[in-house]
PDB file of C-alpha atoms in Angstrom:
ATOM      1  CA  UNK A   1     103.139  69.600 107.858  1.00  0.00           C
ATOM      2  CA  UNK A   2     104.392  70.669 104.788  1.00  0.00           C
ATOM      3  CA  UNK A   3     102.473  70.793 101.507  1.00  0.00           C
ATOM      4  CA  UNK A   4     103.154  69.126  98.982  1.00  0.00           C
ATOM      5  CA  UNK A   5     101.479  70.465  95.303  1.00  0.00           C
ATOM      6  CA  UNK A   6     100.875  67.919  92.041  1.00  0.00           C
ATOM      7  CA  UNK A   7     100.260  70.092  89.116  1.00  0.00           C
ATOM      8  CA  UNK A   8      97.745  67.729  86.624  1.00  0.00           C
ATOM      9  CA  UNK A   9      98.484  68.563  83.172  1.00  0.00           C
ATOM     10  CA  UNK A  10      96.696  65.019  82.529  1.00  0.00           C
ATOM     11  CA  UNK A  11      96.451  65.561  78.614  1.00  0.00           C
ATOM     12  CA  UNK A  12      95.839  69.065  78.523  1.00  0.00           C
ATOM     13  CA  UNK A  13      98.709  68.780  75.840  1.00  0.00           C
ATOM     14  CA  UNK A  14      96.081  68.017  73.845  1.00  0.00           C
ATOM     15  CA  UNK A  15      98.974  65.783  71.899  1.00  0.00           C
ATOM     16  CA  UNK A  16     101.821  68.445  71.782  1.00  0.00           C
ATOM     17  CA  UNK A  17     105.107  67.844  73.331  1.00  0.00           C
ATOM     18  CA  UNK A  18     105.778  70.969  72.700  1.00  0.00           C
ATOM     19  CA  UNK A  19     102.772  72.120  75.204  1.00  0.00           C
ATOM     20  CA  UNK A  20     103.729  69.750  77.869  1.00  0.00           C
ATOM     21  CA  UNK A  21     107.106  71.113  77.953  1.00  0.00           C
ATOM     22  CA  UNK A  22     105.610  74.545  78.608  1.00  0.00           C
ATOM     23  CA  UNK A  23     103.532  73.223  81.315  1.00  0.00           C
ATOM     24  CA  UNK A  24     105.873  71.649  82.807  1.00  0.00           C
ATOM     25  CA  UNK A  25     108.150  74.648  82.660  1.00  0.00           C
ATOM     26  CA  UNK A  26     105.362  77.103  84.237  1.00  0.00           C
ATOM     27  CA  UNK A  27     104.555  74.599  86.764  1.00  0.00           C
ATOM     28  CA  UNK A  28     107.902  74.535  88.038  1.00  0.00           C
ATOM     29  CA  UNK A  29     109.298  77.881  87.720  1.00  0.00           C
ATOM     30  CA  UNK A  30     106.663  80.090  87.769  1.00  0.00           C
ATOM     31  CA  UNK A  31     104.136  78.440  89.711  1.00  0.00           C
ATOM     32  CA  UNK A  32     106.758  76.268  92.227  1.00  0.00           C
ATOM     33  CA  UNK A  33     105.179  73.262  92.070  1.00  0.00           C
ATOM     34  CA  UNK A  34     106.734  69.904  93.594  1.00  0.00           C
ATOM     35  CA  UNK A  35     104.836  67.144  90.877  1.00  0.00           C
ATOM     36  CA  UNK A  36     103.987  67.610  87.324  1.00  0.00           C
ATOM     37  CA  UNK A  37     101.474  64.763  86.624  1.00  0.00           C
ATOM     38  CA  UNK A  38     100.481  63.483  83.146  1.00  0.00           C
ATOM     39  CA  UNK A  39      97.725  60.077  82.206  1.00  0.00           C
ATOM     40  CA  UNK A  40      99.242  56.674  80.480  1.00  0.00           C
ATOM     41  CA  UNK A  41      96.625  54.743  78.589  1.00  0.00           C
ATOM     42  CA  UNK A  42      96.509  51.941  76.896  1.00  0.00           C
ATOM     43  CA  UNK A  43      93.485  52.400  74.403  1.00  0.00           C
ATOM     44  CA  UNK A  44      92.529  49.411  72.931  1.00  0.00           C
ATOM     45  CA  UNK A  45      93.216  47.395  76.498  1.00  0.00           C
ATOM     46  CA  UNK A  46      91.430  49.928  78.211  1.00  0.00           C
ATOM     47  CA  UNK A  47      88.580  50.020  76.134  1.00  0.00           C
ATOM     48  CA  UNK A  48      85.965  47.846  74.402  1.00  0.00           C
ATOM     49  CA  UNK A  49      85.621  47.368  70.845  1.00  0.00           C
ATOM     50  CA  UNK A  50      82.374  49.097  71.022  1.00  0.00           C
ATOM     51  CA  UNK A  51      83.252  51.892  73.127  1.00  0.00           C
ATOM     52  CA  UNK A  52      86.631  52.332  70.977  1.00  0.00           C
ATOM     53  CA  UNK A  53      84.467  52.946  67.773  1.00  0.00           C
ATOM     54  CA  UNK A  54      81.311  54.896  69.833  1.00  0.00           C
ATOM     55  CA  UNK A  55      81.493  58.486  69.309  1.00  0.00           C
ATOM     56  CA  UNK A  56      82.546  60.947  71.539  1.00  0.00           C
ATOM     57  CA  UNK A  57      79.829  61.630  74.201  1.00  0.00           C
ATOM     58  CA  UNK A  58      80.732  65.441  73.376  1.00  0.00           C
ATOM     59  CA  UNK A  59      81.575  66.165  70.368  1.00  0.00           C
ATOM     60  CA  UNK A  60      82.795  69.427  70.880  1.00  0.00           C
ATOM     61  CA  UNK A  61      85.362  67.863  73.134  1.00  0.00           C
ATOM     62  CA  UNK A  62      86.859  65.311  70.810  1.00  0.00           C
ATOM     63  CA  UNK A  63      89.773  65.010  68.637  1.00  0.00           C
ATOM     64  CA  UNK A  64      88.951  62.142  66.517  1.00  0.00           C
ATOM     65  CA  UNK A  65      85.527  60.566  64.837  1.00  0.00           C
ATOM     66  CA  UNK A  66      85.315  57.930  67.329  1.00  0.00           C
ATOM     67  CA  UNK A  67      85.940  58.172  71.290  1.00  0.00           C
ATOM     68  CA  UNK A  68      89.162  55.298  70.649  1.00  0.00           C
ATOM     69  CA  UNK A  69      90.553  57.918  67.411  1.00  0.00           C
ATOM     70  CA  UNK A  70      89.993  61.096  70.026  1.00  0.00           C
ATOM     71  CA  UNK A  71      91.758  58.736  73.124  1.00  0.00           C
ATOM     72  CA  UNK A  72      94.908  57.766  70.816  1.00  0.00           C
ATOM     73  CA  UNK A  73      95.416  61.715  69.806  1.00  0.00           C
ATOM     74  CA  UNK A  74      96.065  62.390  72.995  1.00  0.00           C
ATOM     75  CA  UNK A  75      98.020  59.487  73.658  1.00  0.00           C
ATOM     76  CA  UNK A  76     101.929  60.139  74.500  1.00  0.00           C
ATOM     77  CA  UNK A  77     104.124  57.478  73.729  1.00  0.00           C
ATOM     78  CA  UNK A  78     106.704  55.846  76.402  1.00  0.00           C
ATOM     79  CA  UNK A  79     109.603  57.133  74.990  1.00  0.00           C
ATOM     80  CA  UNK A  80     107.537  60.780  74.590  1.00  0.00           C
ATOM     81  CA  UNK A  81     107.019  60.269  79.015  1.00  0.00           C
ATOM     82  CA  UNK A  82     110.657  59.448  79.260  1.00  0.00           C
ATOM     83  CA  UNK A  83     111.643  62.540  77.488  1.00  0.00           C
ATOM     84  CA  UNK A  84     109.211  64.399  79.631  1.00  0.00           C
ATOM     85  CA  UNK A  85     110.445  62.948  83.060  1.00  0.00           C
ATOM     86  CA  UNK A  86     113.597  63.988  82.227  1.00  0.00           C
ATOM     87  CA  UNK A  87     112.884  67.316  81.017  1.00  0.00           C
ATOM     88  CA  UNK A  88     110.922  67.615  84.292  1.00  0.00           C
ATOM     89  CA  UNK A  89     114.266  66.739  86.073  1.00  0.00           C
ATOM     90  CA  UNK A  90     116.387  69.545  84.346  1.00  0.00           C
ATOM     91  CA  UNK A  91     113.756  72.012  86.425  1.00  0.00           C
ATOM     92  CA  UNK A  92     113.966  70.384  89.743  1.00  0.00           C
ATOM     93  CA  UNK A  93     110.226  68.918  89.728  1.00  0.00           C
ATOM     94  CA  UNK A  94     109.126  65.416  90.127  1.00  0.00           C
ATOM     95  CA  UNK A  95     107.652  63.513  87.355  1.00  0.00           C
ATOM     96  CA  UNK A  96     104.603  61.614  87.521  1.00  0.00           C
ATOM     97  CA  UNK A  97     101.751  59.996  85.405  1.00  0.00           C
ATOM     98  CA  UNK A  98      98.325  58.362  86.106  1.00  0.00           C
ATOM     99  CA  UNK A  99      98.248  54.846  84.884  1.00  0.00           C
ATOM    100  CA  UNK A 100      94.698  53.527  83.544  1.00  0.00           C
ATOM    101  CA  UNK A 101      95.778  50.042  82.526  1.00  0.00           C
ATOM    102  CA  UNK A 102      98.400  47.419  83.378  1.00  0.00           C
ATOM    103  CA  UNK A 103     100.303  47.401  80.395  1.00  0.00           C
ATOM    104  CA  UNK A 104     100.415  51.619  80.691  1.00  0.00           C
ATOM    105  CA  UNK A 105     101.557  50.783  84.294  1.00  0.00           C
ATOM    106  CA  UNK A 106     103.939  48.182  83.613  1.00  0.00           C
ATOM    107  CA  UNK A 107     105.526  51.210  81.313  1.00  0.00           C
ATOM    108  CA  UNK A 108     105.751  54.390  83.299  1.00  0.00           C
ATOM    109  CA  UNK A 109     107.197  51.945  86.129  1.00  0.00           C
ATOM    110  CA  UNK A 110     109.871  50.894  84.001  1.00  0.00           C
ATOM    111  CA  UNK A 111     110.979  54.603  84.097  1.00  0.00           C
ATOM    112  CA  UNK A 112     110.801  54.452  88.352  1.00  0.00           C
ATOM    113  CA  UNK A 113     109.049  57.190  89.201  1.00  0.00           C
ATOM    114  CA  UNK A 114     108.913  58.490  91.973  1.00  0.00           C
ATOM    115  CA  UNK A 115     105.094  58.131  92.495  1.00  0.00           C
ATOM    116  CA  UNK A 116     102.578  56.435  90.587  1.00  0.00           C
ATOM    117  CA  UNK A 117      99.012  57.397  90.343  1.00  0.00           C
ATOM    118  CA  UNK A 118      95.552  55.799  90.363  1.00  0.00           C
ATOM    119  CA  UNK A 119      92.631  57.208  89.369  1.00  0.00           C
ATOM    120  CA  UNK A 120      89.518  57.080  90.867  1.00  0.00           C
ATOM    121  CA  UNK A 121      88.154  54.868  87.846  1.00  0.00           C
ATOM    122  CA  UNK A 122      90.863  52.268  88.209  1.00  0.00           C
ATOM    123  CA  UNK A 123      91.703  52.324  92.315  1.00  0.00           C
ATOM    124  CA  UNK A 124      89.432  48.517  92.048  1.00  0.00           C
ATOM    125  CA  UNK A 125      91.422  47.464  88.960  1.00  0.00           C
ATOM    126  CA  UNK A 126      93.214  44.586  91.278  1.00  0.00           C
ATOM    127  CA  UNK A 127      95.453  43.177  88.837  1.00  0.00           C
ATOM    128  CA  UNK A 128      96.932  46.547  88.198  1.00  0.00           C
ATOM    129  CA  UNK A 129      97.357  47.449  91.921  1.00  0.00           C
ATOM    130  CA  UNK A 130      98.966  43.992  92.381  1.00  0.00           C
ATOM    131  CA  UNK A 131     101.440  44.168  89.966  1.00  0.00           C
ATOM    132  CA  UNK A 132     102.751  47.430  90.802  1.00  0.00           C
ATOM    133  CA  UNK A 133     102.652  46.376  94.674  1.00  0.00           C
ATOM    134  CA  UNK A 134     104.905  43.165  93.669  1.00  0.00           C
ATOM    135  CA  UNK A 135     107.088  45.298  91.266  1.00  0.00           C
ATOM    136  CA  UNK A 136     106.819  49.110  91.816  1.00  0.00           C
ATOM    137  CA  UNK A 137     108.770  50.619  95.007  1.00  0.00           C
ATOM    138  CA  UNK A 138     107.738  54.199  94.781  1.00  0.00           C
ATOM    139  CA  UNK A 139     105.265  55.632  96.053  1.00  0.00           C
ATOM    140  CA  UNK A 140     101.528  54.596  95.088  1.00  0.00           C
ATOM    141  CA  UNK A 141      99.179  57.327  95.363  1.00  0.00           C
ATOM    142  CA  UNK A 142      95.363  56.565  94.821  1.00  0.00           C
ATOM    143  CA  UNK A 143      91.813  58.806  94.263  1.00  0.00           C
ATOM    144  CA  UNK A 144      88.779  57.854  96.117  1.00  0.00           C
ATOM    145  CA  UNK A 145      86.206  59.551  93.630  1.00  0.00           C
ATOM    146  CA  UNK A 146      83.331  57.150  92.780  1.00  0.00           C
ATOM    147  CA  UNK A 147      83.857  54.858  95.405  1.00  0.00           C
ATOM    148  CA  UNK A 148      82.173  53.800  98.714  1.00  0.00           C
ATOM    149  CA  UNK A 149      83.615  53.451 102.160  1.00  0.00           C
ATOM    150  CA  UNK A 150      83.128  49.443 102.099  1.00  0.00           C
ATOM    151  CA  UNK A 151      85.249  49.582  98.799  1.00  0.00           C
ATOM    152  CA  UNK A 152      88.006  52.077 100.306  1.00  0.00           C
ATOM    153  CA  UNK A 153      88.322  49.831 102.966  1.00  0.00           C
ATOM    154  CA  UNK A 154      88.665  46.533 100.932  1.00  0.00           C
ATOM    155  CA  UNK A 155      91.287  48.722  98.939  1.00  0.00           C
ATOM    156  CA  UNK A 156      93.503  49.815 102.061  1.00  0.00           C
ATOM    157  CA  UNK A 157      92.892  46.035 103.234  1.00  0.00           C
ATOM    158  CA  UNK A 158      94.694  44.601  99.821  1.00  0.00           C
ATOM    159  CA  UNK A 159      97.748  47.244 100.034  1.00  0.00           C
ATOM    160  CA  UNK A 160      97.575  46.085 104.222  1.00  0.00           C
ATOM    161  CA  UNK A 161      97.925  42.452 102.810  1.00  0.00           C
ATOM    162  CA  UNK A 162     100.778  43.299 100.217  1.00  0.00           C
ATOM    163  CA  UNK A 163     102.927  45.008 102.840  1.00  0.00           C
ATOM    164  CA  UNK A 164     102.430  48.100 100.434  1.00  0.00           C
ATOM    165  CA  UNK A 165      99.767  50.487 102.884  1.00  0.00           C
ATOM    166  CA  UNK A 166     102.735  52.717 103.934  1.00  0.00           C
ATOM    167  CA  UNK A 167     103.467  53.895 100.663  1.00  0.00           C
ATOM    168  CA  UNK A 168     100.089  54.823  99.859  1.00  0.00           C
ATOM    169  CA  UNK A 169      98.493  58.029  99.799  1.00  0.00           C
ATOM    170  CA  UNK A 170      94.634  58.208  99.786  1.00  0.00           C
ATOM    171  CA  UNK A 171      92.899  61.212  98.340  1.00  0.00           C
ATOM    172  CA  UNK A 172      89.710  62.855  98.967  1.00  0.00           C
ATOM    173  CA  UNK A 173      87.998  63.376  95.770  1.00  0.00           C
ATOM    174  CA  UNK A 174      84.427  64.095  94.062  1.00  0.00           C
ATOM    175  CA  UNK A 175      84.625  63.072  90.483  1.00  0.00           C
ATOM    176  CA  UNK A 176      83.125  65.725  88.387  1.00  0.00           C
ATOM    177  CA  UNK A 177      84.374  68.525  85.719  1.00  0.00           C
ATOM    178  CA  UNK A 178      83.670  70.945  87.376  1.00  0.00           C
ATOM    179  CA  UNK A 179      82.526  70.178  90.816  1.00  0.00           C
ATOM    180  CA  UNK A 180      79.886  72.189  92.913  1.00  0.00           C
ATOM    181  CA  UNK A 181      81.490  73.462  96.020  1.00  0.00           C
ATOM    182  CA  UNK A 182      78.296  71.297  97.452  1.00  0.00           C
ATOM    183  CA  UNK A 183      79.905  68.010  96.275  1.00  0.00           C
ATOM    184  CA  UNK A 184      83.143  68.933  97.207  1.00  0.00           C
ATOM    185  CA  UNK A 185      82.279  67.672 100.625  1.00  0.00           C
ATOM    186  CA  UNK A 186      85.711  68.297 102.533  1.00  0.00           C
ATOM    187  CA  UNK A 187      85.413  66.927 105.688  1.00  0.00           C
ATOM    188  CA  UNK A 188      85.357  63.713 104.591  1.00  0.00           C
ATOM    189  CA  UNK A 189      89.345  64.584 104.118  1.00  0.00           C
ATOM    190  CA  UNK A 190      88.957  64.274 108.464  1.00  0.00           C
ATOM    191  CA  UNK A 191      86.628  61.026 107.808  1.00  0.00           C
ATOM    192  CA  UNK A 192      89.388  59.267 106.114  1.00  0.00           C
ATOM    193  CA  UNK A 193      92.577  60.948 108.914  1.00  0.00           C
ATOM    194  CA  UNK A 194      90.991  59.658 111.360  1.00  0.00           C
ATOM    195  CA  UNK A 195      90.073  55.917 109.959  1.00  0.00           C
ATOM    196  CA  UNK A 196      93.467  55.408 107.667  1.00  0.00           C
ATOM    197  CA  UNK A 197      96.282  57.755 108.717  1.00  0.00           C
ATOM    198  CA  UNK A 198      97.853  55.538 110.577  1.00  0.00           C
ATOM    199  CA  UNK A 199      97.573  52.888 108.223  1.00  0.00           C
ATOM    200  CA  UNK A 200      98.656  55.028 104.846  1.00  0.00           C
ATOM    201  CA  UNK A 201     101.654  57.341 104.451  1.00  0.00           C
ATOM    202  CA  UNK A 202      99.573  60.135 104.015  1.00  0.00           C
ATOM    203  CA  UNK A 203      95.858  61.809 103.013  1.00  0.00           C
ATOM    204  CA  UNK A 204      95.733  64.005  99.670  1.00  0.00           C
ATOM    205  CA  UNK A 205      93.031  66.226  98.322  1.00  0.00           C
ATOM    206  CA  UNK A 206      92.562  66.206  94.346  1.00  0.00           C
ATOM    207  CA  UNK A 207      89.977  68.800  93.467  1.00  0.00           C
ATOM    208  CA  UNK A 208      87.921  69.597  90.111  1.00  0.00           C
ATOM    209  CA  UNK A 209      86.082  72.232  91.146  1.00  0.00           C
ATOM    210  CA  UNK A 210      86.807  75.934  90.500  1.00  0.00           C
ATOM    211  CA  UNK A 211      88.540  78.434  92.028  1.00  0.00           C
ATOM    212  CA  UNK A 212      91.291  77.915  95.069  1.00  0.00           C
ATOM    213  CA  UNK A 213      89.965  78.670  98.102  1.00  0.00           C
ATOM    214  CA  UNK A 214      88.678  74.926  98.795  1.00  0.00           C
ATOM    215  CA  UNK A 215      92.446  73.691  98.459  1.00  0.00           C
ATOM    216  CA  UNK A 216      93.804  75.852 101.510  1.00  0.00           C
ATOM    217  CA  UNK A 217      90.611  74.694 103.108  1.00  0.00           C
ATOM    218  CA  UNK A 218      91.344  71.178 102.762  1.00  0.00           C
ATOM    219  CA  UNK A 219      95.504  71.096 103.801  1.00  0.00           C
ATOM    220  CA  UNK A 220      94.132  72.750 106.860  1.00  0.00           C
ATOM    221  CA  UNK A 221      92.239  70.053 107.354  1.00  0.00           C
ATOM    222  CA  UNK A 222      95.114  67.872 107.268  1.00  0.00           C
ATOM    223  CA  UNK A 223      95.381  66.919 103.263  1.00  0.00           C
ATOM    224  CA  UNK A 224      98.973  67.037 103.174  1.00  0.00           C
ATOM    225  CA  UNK A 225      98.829  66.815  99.287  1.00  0.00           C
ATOM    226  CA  UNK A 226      96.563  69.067  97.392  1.00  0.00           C
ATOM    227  CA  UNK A 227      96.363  68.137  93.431  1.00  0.00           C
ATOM    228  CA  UNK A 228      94.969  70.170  90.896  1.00  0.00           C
ATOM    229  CA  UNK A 229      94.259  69.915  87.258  1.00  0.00           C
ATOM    230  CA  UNK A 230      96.326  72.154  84.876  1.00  0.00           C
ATOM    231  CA  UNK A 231      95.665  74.270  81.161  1.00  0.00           C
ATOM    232  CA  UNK A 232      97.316  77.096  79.954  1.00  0.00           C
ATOM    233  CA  UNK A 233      93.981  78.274  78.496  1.00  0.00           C
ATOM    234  CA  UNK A 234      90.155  77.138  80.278  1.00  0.00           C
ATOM    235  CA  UNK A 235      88.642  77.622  77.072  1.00  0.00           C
ATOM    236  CA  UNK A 236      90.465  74.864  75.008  1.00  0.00           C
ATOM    237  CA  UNK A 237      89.236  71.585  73.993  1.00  0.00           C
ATOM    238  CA  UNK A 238      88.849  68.870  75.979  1.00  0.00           C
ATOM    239  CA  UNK A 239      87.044  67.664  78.894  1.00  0.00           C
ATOM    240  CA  UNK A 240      89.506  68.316  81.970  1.00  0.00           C
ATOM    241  CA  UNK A 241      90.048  72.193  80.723  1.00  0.00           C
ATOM    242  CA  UNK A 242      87.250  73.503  82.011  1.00  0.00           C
ATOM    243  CA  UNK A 243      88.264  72.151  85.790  1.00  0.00           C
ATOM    244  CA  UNK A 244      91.912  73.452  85.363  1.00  0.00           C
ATOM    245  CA  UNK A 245      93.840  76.285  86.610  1.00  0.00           C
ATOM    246  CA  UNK A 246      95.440  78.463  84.699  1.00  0.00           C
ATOM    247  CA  UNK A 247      99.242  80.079  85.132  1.00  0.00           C
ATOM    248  CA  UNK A 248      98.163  82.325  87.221  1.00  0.00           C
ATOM    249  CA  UNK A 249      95.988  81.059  89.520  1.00  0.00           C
ATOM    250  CA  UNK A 250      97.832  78.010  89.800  1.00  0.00           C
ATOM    251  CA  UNK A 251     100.856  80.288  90.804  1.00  0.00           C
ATOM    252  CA  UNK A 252      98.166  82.466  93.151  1.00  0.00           C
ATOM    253  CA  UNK A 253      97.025  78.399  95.189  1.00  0.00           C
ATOM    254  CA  UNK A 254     100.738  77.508  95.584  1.00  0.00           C
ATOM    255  CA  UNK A 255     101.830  80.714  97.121  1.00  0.00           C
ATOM    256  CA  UNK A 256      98.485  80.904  99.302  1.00  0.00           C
ATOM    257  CA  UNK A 257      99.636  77.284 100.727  1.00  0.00           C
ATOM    258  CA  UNK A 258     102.977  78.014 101.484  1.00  0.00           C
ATOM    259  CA  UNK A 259     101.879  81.390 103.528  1.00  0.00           C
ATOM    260  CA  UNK A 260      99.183  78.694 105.120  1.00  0.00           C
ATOM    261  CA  UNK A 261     102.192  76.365 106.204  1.00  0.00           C
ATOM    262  CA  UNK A 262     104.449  78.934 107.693  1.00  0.00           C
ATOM    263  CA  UNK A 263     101.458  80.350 109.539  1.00  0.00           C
ATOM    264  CA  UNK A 264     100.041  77.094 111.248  1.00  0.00           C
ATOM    265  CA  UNK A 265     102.038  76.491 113.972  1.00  0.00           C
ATOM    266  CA  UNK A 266     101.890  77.276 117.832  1.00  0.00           C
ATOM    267  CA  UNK A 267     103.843  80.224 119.093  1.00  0.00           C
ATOM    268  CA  UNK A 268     107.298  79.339 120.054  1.00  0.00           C
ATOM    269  CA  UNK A 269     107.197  81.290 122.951  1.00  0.00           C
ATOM    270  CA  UNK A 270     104.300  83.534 124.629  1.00  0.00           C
ATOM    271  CA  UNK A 271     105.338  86.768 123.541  1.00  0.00           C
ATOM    272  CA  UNK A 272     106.733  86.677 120.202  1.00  0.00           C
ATOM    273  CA  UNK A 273     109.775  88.930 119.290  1.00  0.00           C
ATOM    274  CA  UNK A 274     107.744  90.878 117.091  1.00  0.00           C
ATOM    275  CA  UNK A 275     105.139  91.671 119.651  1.00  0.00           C
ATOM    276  CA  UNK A 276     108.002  92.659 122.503  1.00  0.00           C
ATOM    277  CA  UNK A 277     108.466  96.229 120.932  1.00  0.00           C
ATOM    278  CA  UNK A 278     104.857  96.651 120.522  1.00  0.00           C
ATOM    279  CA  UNK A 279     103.919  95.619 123.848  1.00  0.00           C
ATOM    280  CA  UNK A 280     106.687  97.903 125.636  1.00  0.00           C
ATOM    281  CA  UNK A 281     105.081 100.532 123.494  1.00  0.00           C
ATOM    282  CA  UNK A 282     101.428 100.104 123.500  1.00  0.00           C
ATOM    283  CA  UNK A 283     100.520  97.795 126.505  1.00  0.00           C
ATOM    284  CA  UNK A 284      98.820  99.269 129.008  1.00  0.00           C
ATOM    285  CA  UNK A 285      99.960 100.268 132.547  1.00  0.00           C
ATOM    286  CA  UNK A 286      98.125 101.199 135.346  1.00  0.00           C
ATOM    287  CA  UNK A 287      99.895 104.952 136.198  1.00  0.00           C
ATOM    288  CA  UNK A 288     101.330 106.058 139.395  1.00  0.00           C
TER     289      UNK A 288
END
């Protein structure tokens, strides 16, 4: 099974083209990533009046006097994604974007994509999911954070109905910044294999917890996409920074995965041709 990486710059641009070029540039030729993912949000849809003019909840985190100010400064327009898809598509890595809304998914599907993403916030927002079933033909990938096992089933059920299941990919996922490796809770990547893979395309793991070890962990367990949130710098502002990787170990999970993948496998014969030398050498004989 190969593996299949989605590097989550999310809005880690904090608002700067100019950063999300360099992400995406890292991701793809330093790190060799196959999907740089970003968010699409439509504020004032998305939002009520009251929470549009609350206060950030931390306001350390936020980039504007209310929560709606700090939500639009991150905000990248349409034509900004379509400049970044095809910037992403001068270095040979797939474009993507999270869609919160349905006017912010009508938009990135009017670029086609080749995968669209829903968050774990927005995987019962039915209108959405309907619209891009009827009018969307990529792939629709979807985060199971916050959600129980009655409402992933009523969710596989509706994409069953719309003729839409094999294009989706179901993720594992604990919705936290950062997660405890104790809510990470991994096998339940093997609880939804053995309910749904035969009824999705595929099972993905998207992880906010720290470190990399958990990711190798979970393709082994048969996530065939692993995604991952992405910064150049932990320490910035923002909310999702603090469950990001950085360059380096971003670069450090992707290699680790790709070792993983070549070494899974079966032998393809008993005795290896590495091993022959070594066993006419070392194995031992009973003498004469």
């Amino acid at each position: 099974m190969k593996s299949k990486v989605i590097v989550e710059v999310g809005c880690n641009h904090k608002g700067d083209m100019k950063i999300a070029k360099q992400l995406i540039n890292i991701a793809a030729v330093y790190c060799n990533a196959d999907v740089v993912k970003f968010q699409k949000r439509n504020n004032k849809e998305l939002l009520s009046e009251e929470q549009y003019n609350a206060p950030h909840p931390n306001s350390a985190n936020s980039y504007g006097n209310t929560y709606g100010e700090h939500r639009e400064f991150l905000e990248l327009s349409l034509e900004q994604h379509k400049e970044l898809k095809k910037y992403c598509e001068e270095f040979g890595i797939t474009y993507s974007t999270s869609v919160w809304d349905l006017t912010s998914a009508k938009e990135i599907a009017s670029l086609k994509p080749k995968l669209i993403k829903i968050p774990s916030a927005m995987n019962n927002h039915y209108e959405m999911l309907g619209w891009l079933c009827d009018n969307y033909a990529g792939e629709i990938h979807v985060s199971t954070g916050m959600t129980n096992y009655n409402e992933i089933d009523e969710l596989i059920q509706f994409f069953v109905e719309k003729d839409r299941n094999k294009d989706v990919v179901l993720y594992n996922c604990t919705s936290g910044y950062p997660v405890p490796y104790k809510d990470i809770c991994l096998k339940e990547i093997t609880r939804l294999l053995n309910k749904y893979k035969d009824i999705v395309k595929s099972i993905g793991f998207s992880g906010h917890h720290l470190g990399t070890a958990v990711d190798i962990a979970a393709y082994t367990l048969g996530a065939e996409w692993v995604e991952r949130h992405f910064t150049l710098d932990r320490t910035w502002k923002g909310t999702d920074h603090s469950a990001s990787l950085e360059p380096e170990e971003m670069k450090t999970l992707i290699t680790n995965l790709r070792n993983v993948e070549d070494a899974l496998k079966f032998k393809e014969e008993e005795i290896l041709e590495i091993e022959k030398v070594q066993r006419e050498k070392l194995k031992y004989r009973e003498q004469q």
